[in-house]
Structure formats: structure tokens, C-alpha cells
């Protein structure tokens, strides 16, 4: 090695392996939090990333050196049109000791966009009632209930599509009987983001990062390129020896896919939820998106994904303590983002 140091730090976290492309554009949570509320509520929502701006607000975090002062923060805008629960799904403990689906109960009247997507769904009302009776007779064995919801992208002109996303959202709070009644009451009806989240609370954001294609080790793992010398005729910006690594994964940085990975961002704070998009639309609209037409959420800081990408917002699974009320926003930047 000559004068090169004989050791270097590990590159890249093994927790993110395999670094491959996400399997779906809108991933759903693999785990759900437990909430202590006595009232049942859906534990998630789906929105579409719009872009970023900045606001000034009064810092309400006690113990902070800027407590009570007006501070600057970048914010991400997420457009959140109402979602429609189209079915409820019951899970029980299977013979292999893992949760499995007991049955589904679908709303008799489905929107046309959903019936086109779920072409195999052909059940009559008598059969639906049988599914509901099966759920009611097994209430004591049900592990948890989930709602199968449909988004409404047709309400967001910027997306340019009608085909909805279909995902499952778990119900938390209350007992199983109360959760079942809650789902039956909202089935087939629009559910607004204000019915699920409130201003000032924390949420986890699950989505897919911006894709950057096939990249080399320098960009993919931030490997340091050594000074150029005569042995660079063997190649620069390339992977070195990978070692034997027989029967074990190789942790040597190698080229491959960068971006378009499934990731979860924990504890992002909601600064504002509003149904008036005029409060947030900048002059000329957001770059590569346009104007917000539906209720929106202001998330403190940045979020994963590119514009127009669907994001799954979930109740925080490992929250920390924040003030119950939302901070006071004194200024929202509405100047043109066109540059």
C-alpha cells in the first residue's frame, strides 16, 4: 500500500442492505403503534408531496435556547385530498402462529375508478352480509382490524392521473367491537386529514426516495478517491479487492442502484393543517407541480421523495414529547419559486 493508511472506516450501513429498488411506489407500514385513546381512529393517511417553502414561527419547545422567539424553518407541503375507506379487513392468528386474513367486507357501492382497478371484485350484497356476520362472530379471536382505503388522485390536477392507490390502514384505540362500529360508520365515506391528525403532533413518513439510477462507489458510498498517481492506469473510482466473503455478505463498496429505496422518516412534526390552499400557494404555483387545490399539511423540515410522489403518513411509533398545541406561525413565504 505504500504510504496509504492501512485501515479505513466502513462505508455504508449494513442495515439498509440490500440496496435495491423499492417494490412499490407507495409502501405501507410493516408495524403500527399502539395508542391509548378510547376512541377508535385510523392510524395513517396518504398524501402527495408538493414542494417546499419556508415559514417563521414562535418556538414552543421548552428548554430550547430559542424558546419564545421567532425562528425560521423550511417546511414541506403535502396535498391531502380525502381518502375513501372501501373495505374492512379482519386478521386472526393463523395455524403457523402468524397473522392471517379472516375475511374482508367491502362497501356495496364502489367508485368507478376502483371497480376498474379491482376487476375481480364481483360479490353480491347477500355474500357481503355473510362476510360481515363472519367478522362479528369471531370478534374475540380478531387480532386487529384494518381499513382498505382508496385515494382520490382525480382531485389533484397536478398528478394527471385517475387511477387510485389502494392501501391498508390499521385502526387503533378502543376495543375490537368499537373499532368495527367505527369502520362500518366511515365505510364508503370521504375521510379528511383533519379527522385523523391534528396540528402540532408528530408523524412518521414512509415513502420511496428519489431515484438516481446505477452509480459507482464514489457517489454511492462516499468513498474517498486517492490522489492520482501512476498506478491509476489500473483504474480510478473503482472497487478494490472484495475479499473472499464466502458464505457471508460482502461489505466492500460496490457499484449499483442508488435511490428509489423504501425509507421511513421518524417524528416529523405537523406545523399546520388547513383546508384553504390560498394560504400556501406561491406566486406562479410550486415548481413542477402547480397550485394546491385540496387540504394540505405543512411538515417541518424536508421529506423523502420527489414532487407528486405519494407518501404514507403514520402515527409515530417511537415519539418523543412535544407541546400538545401547534406553534404559532407568523409568516409563510408566498414569493415565486420559479427562480
Coordinates of C-alpha atoms in Angstrom, one line a residue:
X1 CA 0.0 0.0 0.0
X2 CA 3.0 2.3 0.2
X3 CA 2.2 5.4 2.3
X4 CA -1.5 4.8 2.3
X5 CA -3.1 4.2 5.7
X6 CA -3.7 0.6 6.4
X7 CA -7.3 0.9 7.6
X8 CA -10.4 2.9 6.6
X9 CA -13.9 3.2 8.1
X10 CA -16.7 1.0 7.0
X11 CA -18.6 2.6 4.1
X12 CA -22.4 2.3 4.1
X13 CA -24.8 1.0 6.7
X14 CA -25.5 -2.8 6.6
X15 CA -28.9 -2.0 7.9
X16 CA -30.0 -0.7 4.5
X17 CA -29.0 -3.8 2.6
X18 CA -30.0 -4.9 0.0
X19 CA -29.8 -1.5 -1.7
X20 CA -32.3 -2.3 -4.4
X21 CA -35.2 -0.5 -6.0
X22 CA -38.4 -0.3 -4.0
X23 CA -41.1 -2.9 -4.8
X24 CA -43.9 -0.5 -4.8
X25 CA -44.3 3.3 -5.2
X26 CA -46.4 3.7 -2.1
X27 CA -45.1 1.3 0.6
X28 CA -47.2 0.5 3.6
X29 CA -46.0 0.2 7.2
X30 CA -44.7 -3.1 8.4
X31 CA -45.6 -2.2 12.0
X32 CA -48.1 0.0 13.7
X33 CA -48.1 1.9 17.0
X34 CA -50.4 1.3 20.0
X35 CA -52.4 4.3 21.1
X36 CA -54.1 4.8 24.4
X37 CA -57.1 6.6 23.1
X38 CA -60.5 5.1 23.9
X39 CA -61.9 6.3 20.6
X40 CA -61.0 4.3 17.5
X41 CA -59.2 6.1 14.8
X42 CA -57.3 5.3 11.6
X43 CA -53.6 5.3 12.2
X44 CA -52.5 6.7 8.9
X45 CA -53.2 8.8 5.8
X46 CA -51.9 9.2 2.3
X47 CA -50.9 12.5 0.7
X48 CA -48.9 13.8 -2.3
X49 CA -45.7 15.7 -2.0
X50 CA -46.0 19.2 -3.4
X51 CA -42.7 21.1 -2.8
X52 CA -41.0 23.3 -0.2
X53 CA -41.2 26.8 1.2
X54 CA -40.3 28.4 4.5
X55 CA -42.1 29.9 7.4
X56 CA -41.4 31.9 10.6
X57 CA -42.9 30.6 13.8
X58 CA -42.7 31.1 17.6
X59 CA -40.5 28.4 19.1
X60 CA -42.6 26.5 21.7
X61 CA -40.1 23.8 22.7
X62 CA -39.3 24.5 26.4
X63 CA -35.6 24.2 27.3
X64 CA -34.6 25.4 23.8
X65 CA -32.2 28.4 23.6
X66 CA -34.7 29.9 21.2
X67 CA -37.9 29.3 23.3
X68 CA -40.4 32.0 22.8
X69 CA -38.5 33.6 19.9
X70 CA -39.5 33.9 16.2
X71 CA -37.4 31.4 14.3
X72 CA -37.0 30.3 10.6
X73 CA -37.7 26.8 9.4
X74 CA -38.0 25.2 6.0
X75 CA -41.3 23.3 5.5
X76 CA -42.6 20.6 3.1
X77 CA -46.2 20.9 1.7
X78 CA -48.2 17.7 1.3
X79 CA -51.5 17.9 -0.5
X80 CA -54.0 15.6 1.3
X81 CA -57.3 15.1 -0.6
X82 CA -59.9 13.0 1.3
X83 CA -59.5 9.2 1.3
X84 CA -62.3 6.7 1.0
X85 CA -62.5 3.5 3.0
X86 CA -63.8 0.9 0.7
X87 CA -63.5 -2.3 2.8
X88 CA -62.6 -3.5 6.2
X89 CA -60.3 -6.5 6.8
X90 CA -60.0 -8.7 9.9
X91 CA -56.9 -10.5 10.9
X92 CA -56.7 -13.5 13.2
X93 CA -53.8 -15.7 14.5
X94 CA -53.2 -18.4 11.9
X95 CA -52.2 -22.0 12.3
X96 CA -48.5 -21.1 11.8
X97 CA -48.6 -18.6 14.6
X98 CA -48.6 -15.6 12.2
X99 CA -51.5 -13.2 11.5
X100 CA -53.6 -14.1 8.5
X101 CA -56.7 -12.6 6.9
X102 CA -60.0 -13.9 8.3
X103 CA -62.2 -12.2 5.7
X104 CA -63.0 -8.8 4.0
X105 CA -66.2 -6.8 4.0
X106 CA -66.5 -4.4 1.0
X107 CA -68.8 -1.5 0.7
X108 CA -71.6 -2.4 -1.8
X109 CA -71.2 0.8 -3.8
X110 CA -67.7 1.3 -5.1
X111 CA -66.5 4.3 -7.1
X112 CA -66.0 3.6 -10.8
X113 CA -62.2 4.2 -10.7
X114 CA -61.9 1.5 -8.0
X115 CA -64.1 -1.1 -9.8
X116 CA -61.9 -0.7 -12.8
X117 CA -58.8 -1.3 -10.8
X118 CA -60.2 -4.3 -8.8
X119 CA -61.8 -6.1 -11.7
X120 CA -62.0 -9.4 -9.8
X121 CA -64.3 -7.9 -7.2
X122 CA -67.8 -9.4 -8.1
X123 CA -69.8 -10.1 -4.9
X124 CA -73.5 -9.6 -4.2
X125 CA -75.0 -8.0 -1.1
X126 CA -76.0 -11.3 0.4
X127 CA -72.5 -12.6 0.2
X128 CA -71.2 -9.3 1.7
X129 CA -73.6 -9.7 4.7
X130 CA -72.2 -13.2 5.2
X131 CA -68.7 -11.8 5.4
X132 CA -69.8 -9.2 8.0
X133 CA -71.5 -11.9 10.1
X134 CA -68.3 -13.9 10.0
X135 CA -66.4 -11.0 11.4
X136 CA -69.0 -10.3 14.1
X137 CA -69.0 -14.0 15.2
X138 CA -65.2 -14.0 15.6
X139 CA -64.7 -10.7 17.4
X140 CA -63.0 -12.4 20.3
X141 CA -60.4 -14.0 18.0
X142 CA -59.6 -11.0 15.9
X143 CA -56.1 -9.6 16.4
X144 CA -56.7 -6.3 14.7
X145 CA -58.9 -4.6 12.1
X146 CA -57.7 -2.6 9.1
X147 CA -59.4 -0.4 6.6
X148 CA -58.7 -0.8 2.9
X149 CA -58.7 2.7 1.6
X150 CA -58.6 4.4 -1.8
X151 CA -57.0 7.7 -2.6
X152 CA -58.6 10.3 -4.9
X153 CA -55.9 11.4 -7.3
X154 CA -58.5 12.8 -9.7
X155 CA -59.0 15.7 -7.2
X156 CA -55.3 16.7 -7.7
X157 CA -54.9 18.2 -11.2
X158 CA -51.1 18.3 -10.9
X159 CA -50.9 14.5 -10.8
X160 CA -52.6 14.0 -14.2
X161 CA -54.0 10.6 -13.3
X162 CA -57.2 9.0 -12.1
X163 CA -56.0 5.5 -11.0
X164 CA -56.2 5.5 -7.2
X165 CA -53.7 3.9 -4.8
X166 CA -55.2 1.1 -2.7
X167 CA -53.6 0.5 0.7
X168 CA -54.4 -0.8 4.2
X169 CA -54.6 1.4 7.3
X170 CA -54.8 -0.2 10.8
X171 CA -57.3 1.0 13.3
X172 CA -56.1 1.9 16.8
X173 CA -57.8 2.9 20.1
X174 CA -60.9 1.3 21.8
X175 CA -61.8 -2.3 21.8
X176 CA -62.5 -4.6 18.8
X177 CA -66.2 -4.0 18.9
X178 CA -65.8 -0.2 18.9
X179 CA -63.3 -0.4 16.1
X180 CA -65.7 -2.5 14.0
X181 CA -68.6 0.1 14.5
X182 CA -66.2 2.9 13.7
X183 CA -65.2 1.2 10.4
X184 CA -68.8 0.5 9.4
X185 CA -69.7 4.2 10.0
X186 CA -66.9 5.5 7.7
X187 CA -67.1 2.8 5.1
X188 CA -67.7 4.4 1.6
X189 CA -67.5 8.0 3.0
X190 CA -64.7 10.5 2.5
X191 CA -62.3 10.8 5.4
X192 CA -60.4 14.1 5.8
X193 CA -56.9 14.5 7.1
X194 CA -58.3 16.7 10.0
X195 CA -60.3 13.6 11.2
X196 CA -57.0 11.7 11.7
X197 CA -54.2 14.1 12.5
X198 CA -54.1 17.4 14.4
X199 CA -51.7 20.3 14.2
X200 CA -48.5 20.1 16.3
X201 CA -48.3 16.3 16.5
X202 CA -45.6 14.0 15.2
X203 CA -45.9 11.6 12.3
X204 CA -43.8 9.1 10.6
X205 CA -43.4 9.4 6.8
X206 CA -43.0 6.2 4.8
X207 CA -42.2 6.5 1.1
X208 CA -39.7 6.0 -1.7
X209 CA -36.6 8.2 -2.2
X210 CA -35.6 10.0 -5.3
X211 CA -34.1 7.5 -7.8
X212 CA -30.6 8.2 -9.1
X213 CA -30.0 5.1 -11.2
X214 CA -26.9 3.0 -11.4
X215 CA -23.9 4.7 -9.7
X216 CA -20.3 4.0 -8.9
X217 CA -18.7 3.5 -5.5
X218 CA -17.7 7.2 -5.1
X219 CA -21.2 8.6 -5.3
X220 CA -23.0 5.5 -3.9
X221 CA -20.9 5.1 -0.7
X222 CA -18.8 8.4 -0.5
X223 CA -15.6 6.5 -0.9
X224 CA -12.6 8.8 -1.0
X225 CA -10.7 8.8 -4.3
X226 CA -6.9 8.7 -3.7
X227 CA -4.5 11.2 -5.3
X228 CA -3.8 10.4 -8.9
X229 CA -0.5 8.5 -9.5
X230 CA 1.0 6.2 -12.0
X231 CA -0.9 3.1 -10.8
X232 CA -4.2 4.7 -11.8
X233 CA -3.7 3.0 -15.1
X234 CA -5.4 0.1 -13.2
X235 CA -8.4 2.3 -12.9
X236 CA -9.8 5.1 -10.7
X237 CA -13.1 5.4 -8.9
X238 CA -13.4 1.6 -9.0
X239 CA -13.9 -1.1 -6.4
X240 CA -10.8 -2.7 -4.9
X241 CA -10.4 -6.2 -3.6
X242 CA -13.7 -7.7 -2.4
X243 CA -12.1 -10.3 -0.2
X244 CA -13.1 -14.0 -0.1
X245 CA -16.5 -13.4 1.7
X246 CA -17.6 -16.9 1.0
X247 CA -20.9 -17.6 2.8
X248 CA -21.1 -14.0 4.1
X249 CA -22.2 -10.8 2.6
X250 CA -19.5 -8.6 1.1
X251 CA -19.4 -5.2 2.8
X252 CA -16.9 -3.8 0.3
X253 CA -18.4 -0.8 -1.5
X254 CA -19.6 -1.8 -5.0
X255 CA -21.4 0.0 -7.8
X256 CA -25.2 -0.5 -8.0
X257 CA -28.6 1.1 -7.6
X258 CA -28.7 4.5 -5.8
X259 CA -32.0 6.0 -4.8
X260 CA -35.6 4.8 -5.2
X261 CA -35.3 3.0 -1.9
X262 CA -38.1 2.4 0.6
X263 CA -37.3 4.5 3.7
X264 CA -39.1 5.7 6.9
X265 CA -38.6 9.1 8.4
X266 CA -39.5 9.2 12.1
X267 CA -41.0 12.0 14.1
X268 CA -41.7 14.8 11.6
X269 CA -43.8 17.5 13.2
X270 CA -47.0 18.9 11.6
X271 CA -46.9 22.7 11.9
X272 CA -50.2 23.3 10.1
X273 CA -53.2 21.6 8.6
X274 CA -55.6 23.7 6.5
X275 CA -58.4 23.4 4.0
X276 CA -57.6 26.8 2.4
X277 CA -54.8 26.3 -0.2
X278 CA -54.6 30.1 -0.8
X279 CA -52.6 30.3 2.4
X280 CA -49.8 28.3 0.9
X281 CA -49.9 28.7 -2.9
X282 CA -46.9 30.8 -4.0
X283 CA -47.0 33.2 -6.9
X284 CA -47.0 31.1 -10.1
X285 CA -47.5 27.9 -8.2
X286 CA -45.0 25.3 -7.0
X287 CA -42.2 24.4 -9.4
X288 CA -43.1 21.3 -11.5
X289 CA -46.4 20.9 -9.6
X290 CA -48.6 23.9 -9.9
X291 CA -51.3 25.1 -7.4
X292 CA -52.6 23.2 -4.4
X293 CA -56.3 22.6 -4.8
X294 CA -57.1 20.5 -1.7
X295 CA -56.4 20.4 2.1
X296 CA -52.7 20.4 2.8
X297 CA -50.3 19.6 5.6
X298 CA -47.2 21.6 6.5
X299 CA -44.4 19.3 7.7
X300 CA -41.4 20.8 9.5
X301 CA -38.2 20.2 7.5
X302 CA -37.7 18.2 4.4
X303 CA -39.2 14.8 3.5
X304 CA -38.2 12.0 1.2
X305 CA -39.4 11.6 -2.4
X306 CA -39.8 13.8 -5.5
X307 CA -42.7 16.1 -6.3
X308 CA -46.1 14.3 -6.9
X309 CA -44.9 11.2 -5.1
X310 CA -47.4 9.6 -2.7
X311 CA -46.3 9.5 0.9
X312 CA -47.8 7.4 3.7
X313 CA -48.2 9.3 7.0
X314 CA -48.5 7.2 10.1
X315 CA -48.9 7.8 13.8
X316 CA -45.4 7.9 15.4
X317 CA -44.2 4.5 16.5
X318 CA -41.4 5.9 18.8
X319 CA -42.5 9.5 19.6
X320 CA -40.8 12.0 21.9
X321 CA -42.7 14.6 23.9
X322 CA -43.7 17.8 22.1
X323 CA -46.2 20.5 23.1
X324 CA -49.8 19.5 22.6
X325 CA -50.7 22.6 20.7
X326 CA -49.3 23.7 17.3
X327 CA -46.8 26.6 17.3
X328 CA -47.9 30.0 16.2
X329 CA -46.9 30.6 12.5
X330 CA -46.2 34.3 12.0
X331 CA -45.1 34.3 8.3
X332 CA -45.4 31.9 5.3
X333 CA -43.3 32.7 2.2
X334 CA -45.5 33.0 -0.9
X335 CA -42.9 34.5 -3.2
X336 CA -42.4 32.9 -6.6
X337 CA -40.4 29.7 -6.6
X338 CA -39.6 30.0 -10.3
X339 CA -36.1 31.3 -9.6

